[in-house]
mmCIF file of C-alpha atoms in Angstrom:
data_model
loop_
_atom_site.group_PDB
_atom_site.id
_atom_site.type_symbol
_atom_site.label_atom_id
_atom_site.label_comp_id
_atom_site.label_asym_id
_atom_site.label_seq_id
_atom_site.Cartn_x
_atom_site.Cartn_y
_atom_site.Cartn_z
ATOM 1 C CA MET M 10 0.000 0.000 0.000
ATOM 2 C CA ALA M 11 1.387 3.400 -0.941
ATOM 3 C CA ILE M 12 1.478 6.395 1.378
ATOM 4 C CA HIS M 13 -0.443 9.452 0.140
ATOM 5 C CA ILE M 14 -0.096 12.109 2.822
ATOM 6 C CA THR M 15 1.807 15.032 1.316
ATOM 7 C CA GLY M 16 -0.032 15.736 -1.923
ATOM 8 C CA ASP M 17 3.374 15.482 -3.645
ATOM 9 C CA ALA M 18 4.212 12.233 -5.442
ATOM 10 C CA GLU M 19 7.979 12.518 -4.927
ATOM 11 C CA ALA M 20 7.656 13.315 -1.222
ATOM 12 C CA ASP M 21 5.211 10.427 -0.754
ATOM 13 C CA ARG M 22 7.612 8.096 -2.565
ATOM 14 C CA VAL M 23 10.342 8.965 -0.038
ATOM 15 C CA LEU M 24 7.912 7.979 2.751
ATOM 16 C CA ASP M 25 7.152 4.717 0.927
ATOM 17 C CA ASP M 26 10.798 3.902 0.313
ATOM 18 C CA SER M 27 12.215 4.759 3.732
ATOM 19 C CA PRO M 28 10.791 3.646 7.069
ATOM 20 C CA PHE M 29 13.029 6.266 8.701
ATOM 21 C CA ALA M 30 11.520 8.994 6.494
ATOM 22 C CA LEU M 31 8.029 7.988 7.626
ATOM 23 C CA LEU M 32 9.184 8.174 11.246
ATOM 24 C CA VAL M 33 10.719 11.610 10.627
ATOM 25 C CA GLY M 34 7.517 12.875 9.000
ATOM 26 C CA MET M 35 5.564 11.816 12.080
ATOM 27 C CA MET M 36 8.093 13.453 14.373
ATOM 28 C CA LEU M 37 7.732 16.722 12.433
ATOM 29 C CA ASP M 38 3.926 16.556 12.612
ATOM 30 C CA GLN M 39 3.343 19.030 15.413
ATOM 31 C CA GLN M 40 2.396 22.692 15.317
ATOM 32 C CA TYR M 41 2.735 22.470 11.548
ATOM 33 C CA PRO M 42 0.346 21.337 8.786
ATOM 34 C CA MET M 43 0.637 17.559 8.474
ATOM 35 C CA GLU M 44 1.238 17.426 4.729
ATOM 36 C CA HIS M 45 4.124 19.903 5.119
ATOM 37 C CA ALA M 46 5.575 17.939 8.038
ATOM 38 C CA PHE M 47 5.592 14.755 5.991
ATOM 39 C CA ARG M 48 7.323 16.604 3.119
ATOM 40 C CA GLY M 49 10.237 17.273 5.484
ATOM 41 C CA PRO M 50 12.051 13.985 4.781
ATOM 42 C CA HIS M 51 12.013 14.707 1.033
ATOM 43 C CA LYS M 52 13.535 18.143 1.702
ATOM 44 C CA VAL M 53 16.257 16.541 3.822
ATOM 45 C CA LEU M 54 16.968 13.932 1.144
ATOM 46 C CA THR M 55 17.223 16.471 -1.682
ATOM 47 C CA ARG M 56 19.368 18.939 0.307
ATOM 48 C CA PHE M 57 21.520 16.547 2.335
ATOM 49 C CA GLY M 58 21.678 13.712 -0.192
ATOM 50 C CA SER M 59 20.596 11.048 2.275
ATOM 51 C CA ILE M 60 17.778 10.129 4.628
ATOM 52 C CA GLU M 61 19.873 7.395 6.275
ATOM 53 C CA PRO M 62 19.984 7.630 10.079
ATOM 54 C CA GLY M 63 23.740 7.039 10.289
ATOM 55 C CA ALA M 64 24.559 9.868 7.895
ATOM 56 C CA ILE M 65 22.149 12.272 9.584
ATOM 57 C CA ALA M 66 23.404 11.418 13.074
ATOM 58 C CA ALA M 67 27.007 11.985 11.971
ATOM 59 C CA ALA M 68 26.325 15.303 10.226
ATOM 60 C CA ASP M 69 27.756 18.533 11.600
ATOM 61 C CA PRO M 70 24.893 19.931 13.738
ATOM 62 C CA ASP M 71 25.315 23.532 12.538
ATOM 63 C CA GLU M 72 25.450 22.583 8.872
ATOM 64 C CA PHE M 73 22.500 20.227 9.281
ATOM 65 C CA ALA M 74 20.467 22.925 11.051
ATOM 66 C CA THR M 75 21.242 25.338 8.204
ATOM 67 C CA LEU M 76 19.922 22.949 5.565
ATOM 68 C CA CYS M 77 16.807 22.280 7.677
ATOM 69 C CA THR M 78 16.045 25.991 8.146
ATOM 70 C CA THR M 79 16.739 27.083 4.563
ATOM 71 C CA PRO M 80 13.404 28.143 3.016
ATOM 72 C CA PRO M 81 11.254 26.277 2.572
ATOM 73 C CA ALA M 82 12.272 24.946 5.980
ATOM 74 C CA ILE M 83 11.459 21.417 7.110
ATOM 75 C CA HIS M 84 9.317 22.866 9.912
ATOM 76 C CA ARG M 85 8.181 26.125 11.449
ATOM 77 C CA TYR M 86 10.836 25.485 14.131
ATOM 78 C CA GLY M 87 13.483 24.162 11.756
ATOM 79 C CA GLY M 88 16.471 24.604 14.055
ATOM 80 C CA SER M 89 15.056 22.738 17.038
ATOM 81 C CA MET M 90 13.579 20.098 14.749
ATOM 82 C CA ALA M 91 16.965 19.597 13.067
ATOM 83 C CA ALA M 92 18.471 18.791 16.485
ATOM 84 C CA ARG M 93 15.573 16.468 17.309
ATOM 85 C CA LEU M 94 15.914 14.759 13.920
ATOM 86 C CA GLN M 95 19.612 14.140 14.589
ATOM 87 C CA ALA M 96 18.761 12.737 18.038
ATOM 88 C CA LEU M 97 16.149 10.451 16.461
ATOM 89 C CA ALA M 98 18.661 9.343 13.828
ATOM 90 C CA ALA M 99 21.280 8.620 16.489
ATOM 91 C CA LEU M 100 18.827 6.503 18.503
ATOM 92 C CA VAL M 101 17.697 4.529 15.425
ATOM 93 C CA GLU M 102 21.345 4.004 14.500
ATOM 94 C CA SER M 103 22.430 2.853 17.980
ATOM 95 C CA ASP M 104 19.353 0.861 19.060
ATOM 96 C CA TYR M 105 18.132 -0.529 15.727
ATOM 97 C CA GLY M 106 21.288 -0.736 13.609
ATOM 98 C CA GLY M 107 20.056 2.113 11.417
ATOM 99 C CA ASP M 108 16.915 0.180 10.393
ATOM 100 C CA ALA M 109 13.867 2.121 11.600
ATOM 101 C CA ALA M 110 11.527 -0.661 10.451
ATOM 102 C CA ARG M 111 12.933 -2.858 13.238
ATOM 103 C CA ILE M 112 10.998 -0.644 15.666
ATOM 104 C CA TRP M 113 7.803 -2.271 14.419
ATOM 105 C CA THR M 114 8.931 -5.522 12.799
ATOM 106 C CA GLU M 115 10.504 -6.716 16.054
ATOM 107 C CA ALA M 116 7.695 -5.530 18.351
ATOM 108 C CA THR M 117 6.120 -8.429 20.218
ATOM 109 C CA SER M 118 2.725 -6.765 20.840
ATOM 110 C CA GLY M 119 0.809 -3.559 20.343
ATOM 111 C CA GLN M 120 1.898 -2.400 23.789
ATOM 112 C CA ASP M 121 5.536 -3.224 23.044
ATOM 113 C CA LEU M 122 5.291 -1.223 19.819
ATOM 114 C CA MET M 123 3.757 1.710 21.695
ATOM 115 C CA GLU M 124 6.593 1.637 24.227
ATOM 116 C CA ARG M 125 9.222 1.499 21.479
ATOM 117 C CA VAL M 126 7.694 4.483 19.676
ATOM 118 C CA GLN M 127 7.186 6.497 22.879
ATOM 119 C CA ALA M 128 10.886 6.048 23.675
ATOM 120 C CA LEU M 129 11.803 8.013 20.522
ATOM 121 C CA PRO M 130 12.704 11.723 20.693
ATOM 122 C CA GLY M 131 9.635 13.847 19.974
ATOM 123 C CA PHE M 132 7.059 11.088 20.533
ATOM 124 C CA GLY M 133 4.660 11.444 23.431
ATOM 125 C CA LYS M 134 1.749 9.090 24.074
ATOM 126 C CA GLN M 135 -0.697 10.631 21.590
ATOM 127 C CA LYS M 136 1.859 10.906 18.777
ATOM 128 C CA ALA M 137 2.926 7.300 19.420
ATOM 129 C CA GLN M 138 -0.710 6.170 19.269
ATOM 130 C CA ILE M 139 -1.216 7.985 15.971
ATOM 131 C CA PHE M 140 1.970 6.530 14.477
ATOM 132 C CA VAL M 141 1.081 2.984 15.543
ATOM 133 C CA ALA M 142 -2.391 3.518 14.024
ATOM 134 C CA LEU M 143 -0.764 4.775 10.810
ATOM 135 C CA LEU M 144 1.425 1.657 10.672
ATOM 136 C CA ALA M 145 -1.617 -0.560 11.210
ATOM 137 C CA LYS M 146 -4.037 1.181 8.865
ATOM 138 C CA GLN M 147 -1.687 2.025 6.004
ATOM 139 C CA LEU M 148 1.118 -0.544 6.186
ATOM 140 C CA GLY M 149 -0.685 -3.530 7.712
ATOM 141 C CA VAL M 150 1.590 -3.626 10.789
ATOM 142 C CA ARG M 151 -0.830 -5.029 13.345
ATOM 143 C CA PRO M 152 0.799 -6.750 16.303
ATOM 144 C CA GLU M 153 -1.608 -8.333 18.749
ATOM 145 C CA GLY M 154 -3.271 -5.683 20.888
ATOM 146 C CA TRP M 155 -2.510 -2.724 18.645
ATOM 147 C CA GLU M 156 -6.136 -1.531 18.773
ATOM 148 C CA ALA M 157 -6.139 -1.387 22.571
ATOM 149 C CA ALA M 158 -2.765 0.366 22.537
ATOM 150 C CA VAL M 159 -3.916 3.167 20.219
ATOM 151 C CA GLY M 160 -7.452 3.599 21.548
ATOM 152 C CA ALA M 161 -9.815 5.703 19.423
ATOM 153 C CA TYR M 162 -7.176 6.061 16.683
ATOM 154 C CA ALA M 163 -7.895 2.426 15.755
ATOM 155 C CA GLU M 164 -11.506 3.269 14.910
ATOM 156 C CA ASP M 165 -12.722 3.889 11.391
ATOM 157 C CA GLY M 166 -13.045 7.570 10.648
ATOM 158 C CA TYR M 167 -10.942 10.611 9.965
ATOM 159 C CA ARG M 168 -9.278 11.693 13.193
ATOM 160 C CA SER M 169 -5.540 11.736 12.408
ATOM 161 C CA VAL M 170 -2.826 11.399 9.782
ATOM 162 C CA ALA M 171 -3.298 7.628 10.131
ATOM 163 C CA ASP M 172 -6.524 8.112 8.145
ATOM 164 C CA VAL M 173 -5.104 10.331 5.370
ATOM 165 C CA THR M 174 -4.922 8.537 2.038
ATOM 166 C CA ASP M 175 -5.840 11.311 -0.416
ATOM 167 C CA PRO M 176 -6.819 15.021 -0.526
ATOM 168 C CA GLU M 177 -10.422 14.265 0.456
ATOM 169 C CA SER M 178 -9.464 12.307 3.569
ATOM 170 C CA LEU M 179 -6.950 15.039 4.480
ATOM 171 C CA GLN M 180 -9.799 17.563 4.445
ATOM 172 C CA LYS M 181 -11.996 15.250 6.540
ATOM 173 C CA VAL M 182 -9.222 14.944 9.141
ATOM 174 C CA ARG M 183 -8.858 18.735 9.169
ATOM 175 C CA ASP M 184 -12.618 19.119 9.660
ATOM 176 C CA PHE M 185 -12.585 16.565 12.507
ATOM 177 C CA LYS M 186 -9.707 18.375 14.274
ATOM 178 C CA LYS M 187 -11.375 21.761 13.835
ATOM 179 C CA ALA M 188 -14.630 20.453 15.307
ATOM 180 C CA ALA M 189 -12.814 18.802 18.217
ATOM 181 C CA LYS M 190 -10.930 22.044 18.956
ATOM 182 C CA ALA M 191 -14.168 24.051 18.853
ATOM 183 C CA GLU M 192 -15.873 21.570 21.190
ATOM 184 C CA ALA M 193 -12.976 21.701 23.655
ATOM 185 C CA LYS M 194 -13.042 25.498 23.578
ATOM 186 C CA ALA M 195 -16.803 25.545 24.175
ATOM 187 C CA GLN M 196 -16.465 23.171 27.143
ATOM 188 C CA ALA M 197 -13.640 25.247 28.631
ATOM 189 C CA GLY M 198 -15.527 28.522 28.219
#
């Protein structure tokens, strides 16, 4: 199954071809439009020449930050995200031999997968749940108990990037998030 999150065929192909790129896109998906966040790995690949964790981890931090902040930047907070990306790359290199897919292919259960993802730089509980749901819904990675581990993100619907497969579903996710934000605001007020 092909990933269709960014609205850009080349950027989506990078996500399809590189498990690490998909992980990076998810890491960048905060305080930034999701399709732009998931285009970040393509920007890194075209500017840096590699999306391999070992190369990124070994890069000079100042030079890497410069390429990540050059317009169009990989994120609204390109400098801090460049440092986080290098930390993520270093962890994938040291703990998984540079093979990000091992995070999910070697998971023994949905809970184990959640714990592995939550241990990554930039991944809190909710982001980990969304990423595990994305793996399950779009890549067929479904260790036993994944539904319980991700909660409502396992349900059919349009609540997160895990449910984005085309421009129409992207808009439905946006509408869901906007409605949820309005409801939370109304309850708080």
